[in-house]
Rosetta silent file (secondary structure, phi, psi, omega in degrees, C-alpha in Angstrom):
SEQUENCE: MSIFESFGVVAAICIAVFVIPQVFNLLRTKNTTHINIWMYLIYAVGCYVYVIIGIINASITGNIFNGLQFILANGTASIVTTIILVWKIHNLLRANKLHVTEAQYCASLRSPRKEVS
SCORE:     score description
SCORE:     0.000 S_00000001
   1 L     0.000  128.937 -179.775  -35.313   11.639  -13.281 S_00000001
   2 L   -77.897  169.047  178.593  -32.887   14.048  -11.628 S_00000001
   3 H   -64.961  -34.192  178.168  -33.603   16.047   -8.486 S_00000001
   4 H   -64.340  -44.396  177.203  -33.845   19.159  -10.647 S_00000001
   5 H   -65.673  -35.637  177.769  -36.508   17.559  -12.836 S_00000001
   6 H   -63.126  -40.680  175.587  -38.363   16.380   -9.728 S_00000001
   7 H   -63.229  -37.170  177.843  -38.553   19.944   -8.448 S_00000001
   8 H   -63.110  -39.542  178.377  -39.855   20.940  -11.870 S_00000001
   9 H   -67.935  -41.292  177.632  -42.634   18.366  -11.650 S_00000001
  10 H   -63.007  -44.201  177.806  -43.621   19.525   -8.142 S_00000001
  11 H   -61.563  -40.543 -179.865  -43.678   23.143   -9.359 S_00000001
  12 H   -63.454  -41.869  179.122  -45.772   22.132  -12.355 S_00000001
  13 H   -65.440  -42.478 -179.859  -48.337   20.390  -10.139 S_00000001
  14 H   -62.337  -41.367  178.755  -48.530   23.439   -7.836 S_00000001
  15 H   -64.152  -42.431 -176.985  -49.087   25.738  -10.816 S_00000001
  16 H   -67.685  -35.167 -175.659  -51.760   23.483  -12.244 S_00000001
  17 H   -97.229   -1.216 -177.433  -53.785   23.198   -9.026 S_00000001
  18 L   -56.324  -41.240 -173.347  -53.288   26.788   -7.865 S_00000001
  19 L   -99.549   -6.987 -177.182  -56.591   28.064   -9.309 S_00000001
  20 H   -62.635  -41.441  176.662  -58.783   24.983   -8.960 S_00000001
  21 H   -60.880  -30.349  179.237  -60.061   25.839   -5.440 S_00000001
  22 H   -66.874  -36.108  178.372  -61.175   29.223   -6.774 S_00000001
  23 H   -66.108  -41.205  178.272  -63.359   27.512   -9.400 S_00000001
  24 H   -65.632  -37.328  175.999  -65.028   25.379   -6.742 S_00000001
  25 H   -65.011  -40.420  177.094  -65.651   28.497   -4.670 S_00000001
  26 H   -64.532  -40.558  178.029  -67.195   30.203   -7.709 S_00000001
  27 H   -63.579  -36.112 -177.907  -69.415   27.227   -8.419 S_00000001
  28 H   -77.479  -44.137 -171.994  -70.618   27.264   -4.804 S_00000001
  29 H  -102.717  -22.662 -174.838  -71.107   31.002   -4.270 S_00000001
  30 L    59.470   20.757 -175.474  -71.401   32.436   -7.822 S_00000001
  31 L  -106.338  121.233  179.122  -69.644   35.509   -6.362 S_00000001
  32 L  -110.904    7.324 -175.483  -66.862   37.124   -8.372 S_00000001
  33 L   -66.586  -26.983 -178.212  -66.543   40.380   -6.418 S_00000001
  34 L   -84.862   -3.234 -177.683  -63.474   39.165   -4.547 S_00000001
  35 L   -88.733  126.150  177.319  -61.595   38.285   -7.748 S_00000001
  36 L   -87.248  111.424 -173.845  -58.996   40.769   -8.884 S_00000001
  37 H   -62.117  -36.673 -178.213  -59.312   40.796  -12.664 S_00000001
  38 H   -69.324  -38.176  179.001  -55.783   42.169  -13.178 S_00000001
  39 H   -62.753  -46.711 -179.263  -54.142   39.450  -11.095 S_00000001
  40 H   -70.894  -31.140  176.489  -55.873   36.685  -13.037 S_00000001
  41 H   -65.846  -46.423  177.832  -55.220   38.422  -16.365 S_00000001
  42 H   -64.628  -40.402  177.680  -51.519   38.689  -15.661 S_00000001
  43 H   -63.644  -41.927  179.151  -51.415   35.118  -14.377 S_00000001
  44 H   -62.968  -44.286  178.748  -53.218   33.854  -17.508 S_00000001
  45 H   -59.762  -45.244  178.013  -50.790   35.699  -19.798 S_00000001
  46 H   -59.795  -42.454  178.757  -47.877   34.180  -17.878 S_00000001
  47 H   -64.712  -43.359  178.494  -49.360   30.689  -18.192 S_00000001
  48 H   -63.861  -37.375  177.623  -49.928   31.083  -21.946 S_00000001
  49 H   -64.402  -41.556  178.100  -46.342   32.317  -22.367 S_00000001
  50 H   -66.234  -33.835  175.539  -45.043   29.264  -20.481 S_00000001
  51 H   -62.935  -44.707  179.375  -47.102   26.987  -22.739 S_00000001
  52 H   -62.393  -41.670  178.019  -45.496   28.649  -25.759 S_00000001
  53 H   -61.292  -42.156  178.322  -42.033   28.286  -24.155 S_00000001
  54 H   -62.940  -41.042  178.796  -42.705   24.577  -23.562 S_00000001
  55 H   -66.505  -42.506  179.334  -43.762   24.060  -27.184 S_00000001
  56 H   -65.734  -43.061  178.839  -40.708   25.939  -28.483 S_00000001
  57 H   -59.912  -44.128 -179.636  -38.417   24.019  -26.117 S_00000001
  58 H   -66.874  -38.605 -178.262  -39.875   20.712  -27.267 S_00000001
  59 H   -73.027  -33.246  179.746  -39.586   21.649  -30.958 S_00000001
  60 H   -70.089  -44.190 -177.996  -35.989   22.876  -30.628 S_00000001
  61 H   -79.721  -20.590 -177.432  -34.796   19.778  -28.791 S_00000001
  62 L    79.201    9.420 -178.229  -36.958   17.412  -30.827 S_00000001
  63 L  -126.671  112.501 -177.530  -38.130   15.783  -27.608 S_00000001
  64 H   -60.387  -28.870 -177.588  -41.683   16.498  -26.447 S_00000001
  65 H   -71.371  -17.788  177.629  -40.821   15.499  -22.877 S_00000001
  66 H   -66.935  -32.605 -178.667  -38.427   18.470  -22.528 S_00000001
  67 L  -111.603    4.601 -172.419  -41.359   20.901  -22.532 S_00000001
  68 H   -62.064  -42.023 -178.975  -44.113   18.598  -21.351 S_00000001
  69 H   -65.796  -35.709  173.896  -44.223   19.831  -17.748 S_00000001
  70 H   -64.836  -43.840 -175.940  -44.499   23.433  -18.982 S_00000001
  71 H   -67.453  -49.370 -176.419  -47.197   22.543  -21.478 S_00000001
  72 H   -68.622  -49.859 -176.245  -49.367   20.405  -19.177 S_00000001
  73 H   -64.978  -50.558 -176.561  -49.119   22.497  -16.004 S_00000001
  74 H   -77.203  -26.875  173.363  -49.490   25.896  -17.582 S_00000001
  75 H   -64.900  -45.350  177.036  -51.992   24.650  -20.147 S_00000001
  76 H   -62.010  -48.596 -177.687  -54.247   23.410  -17.342 S_00000001
  77 H   -62.852  -39.716 -178.691  -53.762   26.594  -15.331 S_00000001
  78 H   -67.558  -36.089  178.137  -54.388   28.836  -18.348 S_00000001
  79 H   -66.600  -48.246 -178.618  -57.667   27.070  -19.181 S_00000001
  80 H   -65.689  -41.185  177.663  -58.945   27.293  -15.597 S_00000001
  81 H   -63.315  -38.060  177.504  -57.781   30.886  -15.265 S_00000001
  82 H   -65.237  -38.012  177.146  -59.531   31.795  -18.522 S_00000001
  83 H   -61.490  -45.229  179.356  -62.764   30.266  -17.197 S_00000001
  84 H   -62.055  -43.973 -179.967  -62.464   32.413  -14.050 S_00000001
  85 H   -63.224  -43.587  179.291  -61.765   35.542  -16.141 S_00000001
  86 H   -61.911  -42.473 -179.895  -64.715   34.880  -18.456 S_00000001
  87 H   -62.523  -44.575  179.104  -66.971   34.363  -15.430 S_00000001
  88 H   -62.717  -47.367 -179.625  -65.746   37.615  -13.848 S_00000001
  89 H   -64.719  -40.016  177.999  -66.186   39.616  -17.069 S_00000001
  90 H   -59.813  -46.893  179.415  -69.615   38.103  -17.622 S_00000001
  91 H   -63.618  -38.838  177.824  -70.743   39.174  -14.140 S_00000001
  92 H   -64.061  -43.855  179.682  -69.323   42.650  -14.632 S_00000001
  93 H   -66.234  -42.708  178.172  -71.098   43.074  -17.971 S_00000001
  94 H   -63.698  -41.509  178.241  -74.403   41.743  -16.642 S_00000001
  95 H   -64.176  -41.844  178.328  -74.222   44.026  -13.620 S_00000001
  96 H   -63.248  -40.682  179.467  -73.452   46.994  -15.854 S_00000001
  97 H   -65.077  -34.637 -179.914  -76.360   46.146  -18.145 S_00000001
  98 L   -88.768    0.697  179.909  -78.734   45.953  -15.161 S_00000001
  99 L    58.233   42.914  174.935  -77.298   49.196  -13.692 S_00000001
 100 L  -129.779  168.863  176.220  -76.296   47.549  -10.432 S_00000001
 101 L   -77.230  164.560  177.242  -72.939   46.871   -8.798 S_00000001
 102 H   -61.881  -39.291  179.712  -71.201   43.551   -9.281 S_00000001
 103 H   -63.087  -40.102  178.134  -71.836   42.734   -5.620 S_00000001
 104 H   -67.397  -39.732  178.200  -75.565   43.360   -6.024 S_00000001
 105 H   -64.999  -44.934 -179.716  -75.689   41.227   -9.164 S_00000001
 106 H   -65.643  -35.867  177.662  -73.792   38.359   -7.507 S_00000001
 107 H   -65.350  -35.576  179.447  -76.067   38.573   -4.450 S_00000001
 108 H   -70.321  -24.388  176.412  -79.114   38.254   -6.718 S_00000001
 109 H   -70.485  -32.849 -177.988  -77.636   35.049   -8.157 S_00000001
 110 H   -84.006  -23.662 -177.444  -77.463   33.500   -4.712 S_00000001
 111 L   -73.945  142.362 -177.538  -80.899   34.499   -3.528 S_00000001
 112 L   -67.555  142.020 -179.010  -83.616   31.921   -4.067 S_00000001
 113 L   -78.630  140.554  176.623  -85.995   32.596   -6.906 S_00000001
 114 L   -84.364  131.546  177.902  -89.657   33.107   -6.044 S_00000001
 115 L   -83.209  139.172  179.123  -91.948   30.741   -7.797 S_00000001
 116 L   -89.764  126.462 -178.777  -94.975   32.196   -9.538 S_00000001
 117 L  -102.946    0.000    0.000  -98.129   30.344   -8.558 S_00000001
């Protein structure tokens, strides 16, 4: 593996793990108000395009390993980013349906439920 390919692998790992801390934060807080939907949408589109580029590169060269780092890194990132986007859109739609702000809806998710006795 050349030094150029090594940098590619490091970049691929960084791309793949970039959004994982955000998912853990969402699981812990259930709060999506701080998420910029446009940033994640543009990032997701970029990841999906890189997956397509990796597939095309692998098919042109006939060697799956030529596009593997694009496919794996951006495939992972695009799946995780899509989960974040779906979560954000879900919270926005639920808040809209309940006629509250997204922040109010997210706060209600964190508050403990009262048990009926």
